[in-house]
mmCIF file of C-alpha atoms in Angstrom:
data_model
loop_
_atom_site.group_PDB
_atom_site.id
_atom_site.type_symbol
_atom_site.label_atom_id
_atom_site.label_comp_id
_atom_site.label_asym_id
_atom_site.label_seq_id
_atom_site.Cartn_x
_atom_site.Cartn_y
_atom_site.Cartn_z
ATOM 1 C CA UNK A 1 84.308 99.904 -71.193
ATOM 2 C CA UNK A 2 87.146 97.640 -71.376
ATOM 3 C CA UNK A 3 90.011 96.315 -68.848
ATOM 4 C CA UNK A 4 93.738 97.226 -70.313
ATOM 5 C CA UNK A 5 96.315 94.990 -68.036
ATOM 6 C CA UNK A 6 99.552 95.603 -68.957
ATOM 7 C CA UNK A 7 102.492 93.325 -68.088
ATOM 8 C CA UNK A 8 105.454 95.476 -66.080
ATOM 9 C CA UNK A 9 109.187 94.463 -66.937
ATOM 10 C CA UNK A 10 109.319 94.428 -70.857
ATOM 11 C CA UNK A 11 106.761 95.646 -71.338
ATOM 12 C CA UNK A 12 106.137 99.200 -69.144
ATOM 13 C CA UNK A 13 109.556 99.145 -67.885
ATOM 14 C CA UNK A 14 113.264 97.925 -69.134
ATOM 15 C CA UNK A 15 114.390 95.842 -66.156
ATOM 16 C CA UNK A 16 116.678 93.573 -68.061
ATOM 17 C CA UNK A 17 120.154 94.650 -67.115
ATOM 18 C CA UNK A 18 119.313 94.664 -62.857
ATOM 19 C CA UNK A 19 117.503 91.190 -63.361
ATOM 20 C CA UNK A 20 119.930 89.568 -65.100
ATOM 21 C CA UNK A 21 123.000 91.130 -62.367
ATOM 22 C CA UNK A 22 120.818 90.209 -59.791
ATOM 23 C CA UNK A 23 120.343 86.672 -60.832
ATOM 24 C CA UNK A 24 124.015 86.328 -61.717
ATOM 25 C CA UNK A 25 124.488 86.869 -58.045
ATOM 26 C CA UNK A 26 121.994 84.376 -57.264
ATOM 27 C CA UNK A 27 123.166 81.784 -59.678
ATOM 28 C CA UNK A 28 127.311 81.837 -58.506
ATOM 29 C CA UNK A 29 125.869 82.439 -54.909
ATOM 30 C CA UNK A 30 124.752 78.796 -55.567
ATOM 31 C CA UNK A 31 127.820 77.521 -57.354
ATOM 32 C CA UNK A 32 125.595 77.941 -60.692
ATOM 33 C CA UNK A 33 127.694 79.641 -63.229
ATOM 34 C CA UNK A 34 126.012 82.925 -64.476
ATOM 35 C CA UNK A 35 123.476 82.179 -67.240
ATOM 36 C CA UNK A 36 123.687 84.684 -70.371
ATOM 37 C CA UNK A 37 121.499 87.611 -70.852
ATOM 38 C CA UNK A 38 119.229 85.498 -73.391
ATOM 39 C CA UNK A 39 118.459 83.263 -71.143
ATOM 40 C CA UNK A 40 117.519 85.898 -67.963
ATOM 41 C CA UNK A 41 115.242 87.783 -70.819
ATOM 42 C CA UNK A 42 113.841 84.316 -72.205
ATOM 43 C CA UNK A 43 112.223 83.766 -68.271
ATOM 44 C CA UNK A 44 111.007 87.481 -67.653
ATOM 45 C CA UNK A 45 107.339 86.731 -66.772
ATOM 46 C CA UNK A 46 107.535 84.334 -64.407
ATOM 47 C CA UNK A 47 106.915 83.659 -60.782
ATOM 48 C CA UNK A 48 110.670 83.702 -59.907
ATOM 49 C CA UNK A 49 111.218 80.570 -57.836
ATOM 50 C CA UNK A 50 109.955 78.837 -61.573
ATOM 51 C CA UNK A 51 111.934 81.307 -63.438
ATOM 52 C CA UNK A 52 114.816 79.968 -61.666
ATOM 53 C CA UNK A 53 113.738 76.297 -61.798
ATOM 54 C CA UNK A 54 113.003 77.083 -66.124
ATOM 55 C CA UNK A 55 116.223 78.411 -66.122
ATOM 56 C CA UNK A 56 118.399 74.868 -65.291
ATOM 57 C CA UNK A 57 116.151 72.922 -66.838
ATOM 58 C CA UNK A 58 114.537 71.635 -64.019
ATOM 59 C CA UNK A 59 110.335 70.413 -64.383
ATOM 60 C CA UNK A 60 108.895 71.666 -61.204
ATOM 61 C CA UNK A 61 110.553 74.635 -58.774
ATOM 62 C CA UNK A 62 112.428 72.212 -56.398
ATOM 63 C CA UNK A 63 113.756 73.088 -52.991
ATOM 64 C CA UNK A 64 117.462 74.859 -54.365
ATOM 65 C CA UNK A 65 114.917 77.030 -56.288
ATOM 66 C CA UNK A 66 112.708 78.116 -53.970
ATOM 67 C CA UNK A 67 116.194 78.720 -51.733
ATOM 68 C CA UNK A 68 117.888 80.477 -54.814
ATOM 69 C CA UNK A 69 114.447 82.336 -55.581
ATOM 70 C CA UNK A 70 114.525 83.402 -51.513
ATOM 71 C CA UNK A 71 118.315 84.635 -51.840
ATOM 72 C CA UNK A 72 117.352 86.269 -54.842
ATOM 73 C CA UNK A 73 114.472 89.010 -53.052
ATOM 74 C CA UNK A 74 117.015 88.799 -50.421
ATOM 75 C CA UNK A 75 120.005 90.315 -52.774
ATOM 76 C CA UNK A 76 117.793 92.945 -55.154
ATOM 77 C CA UNK A 77 117.554 95.874 -53.600
ATOM 78 C CA UNK A 78 121.551 95.497 -52.297
ATOM 79 C CA UNK A 79 122.049 94.696 -56.231
ATOM 80 C CA UNK A 80 119.707 97.674 -57.304
ATOM 81 C CA UNK A 81 121.738 99.807 -54.874
ATOM 82 C CA UNK A 82 125.644 99.083 -55.309
ATOM 83 C CA UNK A 83 125.535 99.309 -59.225
ATOM 84 C CA UNK A 84 123.213 101.821 -60.017
ATOM 85 C CA UNK A 85 120.043 100.608 -61.613
ATOM 86 C CA UNK A 86 117.057 101.822 -62.949
ATOM 87 C CA UNK A 87 114.165 100.509 -64.309
ATOM 88 C CA UNK A 88 113.504 103.178 -66.553
ATOM 89 C CA UNK A 89 109.361 103.592 -68.561
ATOM 90 C CA UNK A 90 110.443 103.106 -72.206
ATOM 91 C CA UNK A 91 109.751 106.170 -74.170
ATOM 92 C CA UNK A 92 105.686 106.920 -75.137
ATOM 93 C CA UNK A 93 104.884 104.395 -71.967
ATOM 94 C CA UNK A 94 103.987 107.836 -69.772
ATOM 95 C CA UNK A 95 102.567 109.240 -73.223
ATOM 96 C CA UNK A 96 99.855 106.346 -73.624
ATOM 97 C CA UNK A 97 99.334 105.806 -69.741
ATOM 98 C CA UNK A 98 98.119 109.345 -69.593
ATOM 99 C CA UNK A 99 96.152 109.140 -72.828
ATOM 100 C CA UNK A 100 94.191 105.779 -71.574
ATOM 101 C CA UNK A 101 93.792 108.111 -68.394
ATOM 102 C CA UNK A 102 91.769 110.664 -69.840
ATOM 103 C CA UNK A 103 89.032 108.426 -70.822
ATOM 104 C CA UNK A 104 85.885 107.279 -69.182
ATOM 105 C CA UNK A 105 85.738 104.215 -71.106
ATOM 106 C CA UNK A 106 88.804 102.404 -70.018
ATOM 107 C CA UNK A 107 90.147 101.234 -66.616
ATOM 108 C CA UNK A 108 93.840 100.555 -66.046
ATOM 109 C CA UNK A 109 95.269 97.481 -64.697
ATOM 110 C CA UNK A 110 98.767 94.787 -64.044
ATOM 111 C CA UNK A 111 99.725 91.407 -64.601
ATOM 112 C CA UNK A 112 103.199 90.748 -63.201
ATOM 113 C CA UNK A 113 105.239 88.224 -62.521
ATOM 114 C CA UNK A 114 107.021 90.379 -60.559
ATOM 115 C CA UNK A 115 106.438 91.033 -56.301
ATOM 116 C CA UNK A 116 103.889 93.622 -55.197
ATOM 117 C CA UNK A 117 106.761 95.089 -53.754
ATOM 118 C CA UNK A 118 108.597 95.416 -56.845
ATOM 119 C CA UNK A 119 105.212 96.298 -58.906
ATOM 120 C CA UNK A 120 104.281 98.848 -55.931
ATOM 121 C CA UNK A 121 108.241 100.581 -56.583
ATOM 122 C CA UNK A 122 108.228 101.138 -60.325
ATOM 123 C CA UNK A 123 104.790 102.238 -60.325
ATOM 124 C CA UNK A 124 105.618 105.110 -57.228
ATOM 125 C CA UNK A 125 108.403 105.967 -59.045
ATOM 126 C CA UNK A 126 107.279 106.915 -61.933
ATOM 127 C CA UNK A 127 104.373 108.839 -61.180
ATOM 128 C CA UNK A 128 101.427 105.520 -62.203
ATOM 129 C CA UNK A 129 100.384 104.228 -59.177
ATOM 130 C CA UNK A 130 96.774 106.100 -59.152
ATOM 131 C CA UNK A 131 96.330 105.223 -62.589
ATOM 132 C CA UNK A 132 96.919 101.325 -61.774
ATOM 133 C CA UNK A 133 92.809 101.063 -60.753
ATOM 134 C CA UNK A 134 93.788 96.873 -60.034
ATOM 135 C CA UNK A 135 97.028 94.471 -60.144
ATOM 136 C CA UNK A 136 97.552 91.000 -59.223
ATOM 137 C CA UNK A 137 101.925 89.874 -58.717
ATOM 138 C CA UNK A 138 103.327 86.547 -58.317
ATOM 139 C CA UNK A 139 102.872 87.400 -54.339
ATOM 140 C CA UNK A 140 98.860 86.905 -54.721
ATOM 141 C CA UNK A 141 98.691 84.753 -58.063
ATOM 142 C CA UNK A 142 99.958 81.231 -59.798
ATOM 143 C CA UNK A 143 102.885 81.985 -62.619
ATOM 144 C CA UNK A 144 101.881 83.262 -65.811
ATOM 145 C CA UNK A 145 101.324 81.603 -68.589
ATOM 146 C CA UNK A 146 97.941 80.389 -65.830
ATOM 147 C CA UNK A 147 94.726 83.360 -66.196
ATOM 148 C CA UNK A 148 93.999 83.690 -62.825
ATOM 149 C CA UNK A 149 96.010 87.161 -62.353
ATOM 150 C CA UNK A 150 93.649 88.662 -65.573
ATOM 151 C CA UNK A 151 90.760 86.557 -63.710
ATOM 152 C CA UNK A 152 90.767 87.974 -60.464
ATOM 153 C CA UNK A 153 91.414 91.630 -61.947
ATOM 154 C CA UNK A 154 88.037 90.876 -64.301
ATOM 155 C CA UNK A 155 86.563 89.709 -60.845
ATOM 156 C CA UNK A 156 87.587 92.863 -58.915
ATOM 157 C CA UNK A 157 86.767 94.904 -61.391
ATOM 158 C CA UNK A 158 83.271 94.016 -61.907
ATOM 159 C CA UNK A 159 84.716 93.385 -65.631
ATOM 160 C CA UNK A 160 83.870 90.261 -68.551
ATOM 161 C CA UNK A 161 87.070 88.719 -69.593
ATOM 162 C CA UNK A 162 86.074 89.248 -72.464
ATOM 163 C CA UNK A 163 86.499 92.714 -72.620
ATOM 164 C CA UNK A 164 89.319 92.513 -70.883
ATOM 165 C CA UNK A 165 92.946 93.766 -73.131
ATOM 166 C CA UNK A 166 96.329 92.284 -72.091
ATOM 167 C CA UNK A 167 99.747 93.796 -73.086
ATOM 168 C CA UNK A 168 102.944 91.870 -72.573
ATOM 169 C CA UNK A 169 105.938 91.410 -74.049
ATOM 170 C CA UNK A 170 105.976 87.763 -73.168
ATOM 171 C CA UNK A 171 104.768 84.216 -74.500
ATOM 172 C CA UNK A 172 103.406 83.865 -71.132
ATOM 173 C CA UNK A 173 101.586 87.101 -71.099
ATOM 174 C CA UNK A 174 100.070 85.911 -74.537
ATOM 175 C CA UNK A 175 99.018 82.339 -73.162
ATOM 176 C CA UNK A 176 97.780 84.194 -70.305
ATOM 177 C CA UNK A 177 95.312 86.113 -71.503
ATOM 178 C CA UNK A 178 94.274 83.771 -74.244
ATOM 179 C CA UNK A 179 93.822 81.315 -71.364
ATOM 180 C CA UNK A 180 91.500 83.818 -69.838
ATOM 181 C CA UNK A 181 89.128 85.336 -72.501
ATOM 182 C CA UNK A 182 90.647 88.174 -73.336
ATOM 183 C CA UNK A 183 92.568 89.700 -76.160
ATOM 184 C CA UNK A 184 96.195 89.590 -75.998
ATOM 185 C CA UNK A 185 98.599 92.752 -78.095
ATOM 186 C CA UNK A 186 101.884 91.866 -77.475
ATOM 187 C CA UNK A 187 105.020 94.405 -77.781
ATOM 188 C CA UNK A 188 108.152 94.089 -79.968
ATOM 189 C CA UNK A 189 110.469 96.632 -77.432
ATOM 190 C CA UNK A 190 110.419 94.259 -75.318
ATOM 191 C CA UNK A 191 112.164 90.930 -74.577
ATOM 192 C CA UNK A 192 110.704 88.391 -77.283
ATOM 193 C CA UNK A 193 109.892 88.728 -80.713
ATOM 194 C CA UNK A 194 106.941 89.553 -82.872
ATOM 195 C CA UNK A 195 107.313 85.339 -84.310
ATOM 196 C CA UNK A 196 107.404 84.334 -80.757
ATOM 197 C CA UNK A 197 104.137 86.128 -79.810
ATOM 198 C CA UNK A 198 102.342 85.488 -82.746
ATOM 199 C CA UNK A 199 102.995 81.656 -82.819
ATOM 200 C CA UNK A 200 101.391 82.296 -78.719
ATOM 201 C CA UNK A 201 98.611 83.528 -79.592
ATOM 202 C CA UNK A 202 98.989 87.236 -79.901
ATOM 203 C CA UNK A 203 95.715 88.828 -81.568
ATOM 204 C CA UNK A 204 98.373 91.789 -82.678
ATOM 205 C CA UNK A 205 101.803 93.432 -82.082
ATOM 206 C CA UNK A 206 102.669 96.930 -81.845
ATOM 207 C CA UNK A 207 105.780 98.067 -82.423
ATOM 208 C CA UNK A 208 105.589 101.067 -79.945
ATOM 209 C CA UNK A 209 103.878 102.910 -77.286
ATOM 210 C CA UNK A 210 101.615 105.138 -79.423
ATOM 211 C CA UNK A 211 99.958 102.356 -81.408
ATOM 212 C CA UNK A 212 98.379 100.629 -78.453
ATOM 213 C CA UNK A 213 95.612 102.786 -77.558
ATOM 214 C CA UNK A 214 94.132 102.248 -81.596
ATOM 215 C CA UNK A 215 94.649 98.346 -81.293
ATOM 216 C CA UNK A 216 92.851 98.849 -77.885
ATOM 217 C CA UNK A 217 89.801 100.629 -78.641
ATOM 218 C CA UNK A 218 89.440 97.717 -82.117
ATOM 219 C CA UNK A 219 86.524 95.121 -81.492
ATOM 220 C CA UNK A 220 88.820 92.622 -82.704
ATOM 221 C CA UNK A 221 91.890 92.429 -84.421
ATOM 222 C CA UNK A 222 93.422 90.455 -87.422
ATOM 223 C CA UNK A 223 96.918 89.358 -86.205
#
């Protein structure tokens, strides 16, 4: 039995346009220059307050970063509605989830820097929520790369971290997975590069969702 833990943004869904639009609104509201999209991509995966502090070059979350995170959450739904943003599944994700669900030796979960409301919204929109038996978000755990999300999902499902596989597009996902003692599989269709994922500890990097199942079922993967 294996526990497969998916990141959300950049792994299951392409949400960078929405995240960047809300981040831009937030920075401008607080009198800061709008960040460029590459700057936004680099922090996707971190918890929101830490992401904002990192974008500002701050070593820790201060009062302003905390206030900006609250504002971001407050205007997120408004920005999405105003500009008609969607968070579409990447091509092939629905099919690989369906293939995993058909197996009785796999459990599926999510570990994400999104809020609980954000994750539930994505899973419900795409009809995936019944397939995810466990999940942890930024509302419940410390930010990635802290291993808490993975370890708590393992405890809830009775799984050993050595039998867990973290799948994500960010270096923080790879670092989190390895810190927990799990395997880590990077995906190249998100917001990081293959080289960066491997440097962060990825056991493998795949280029298409259809390749994920074979890697998940391997006992060990050579990067």
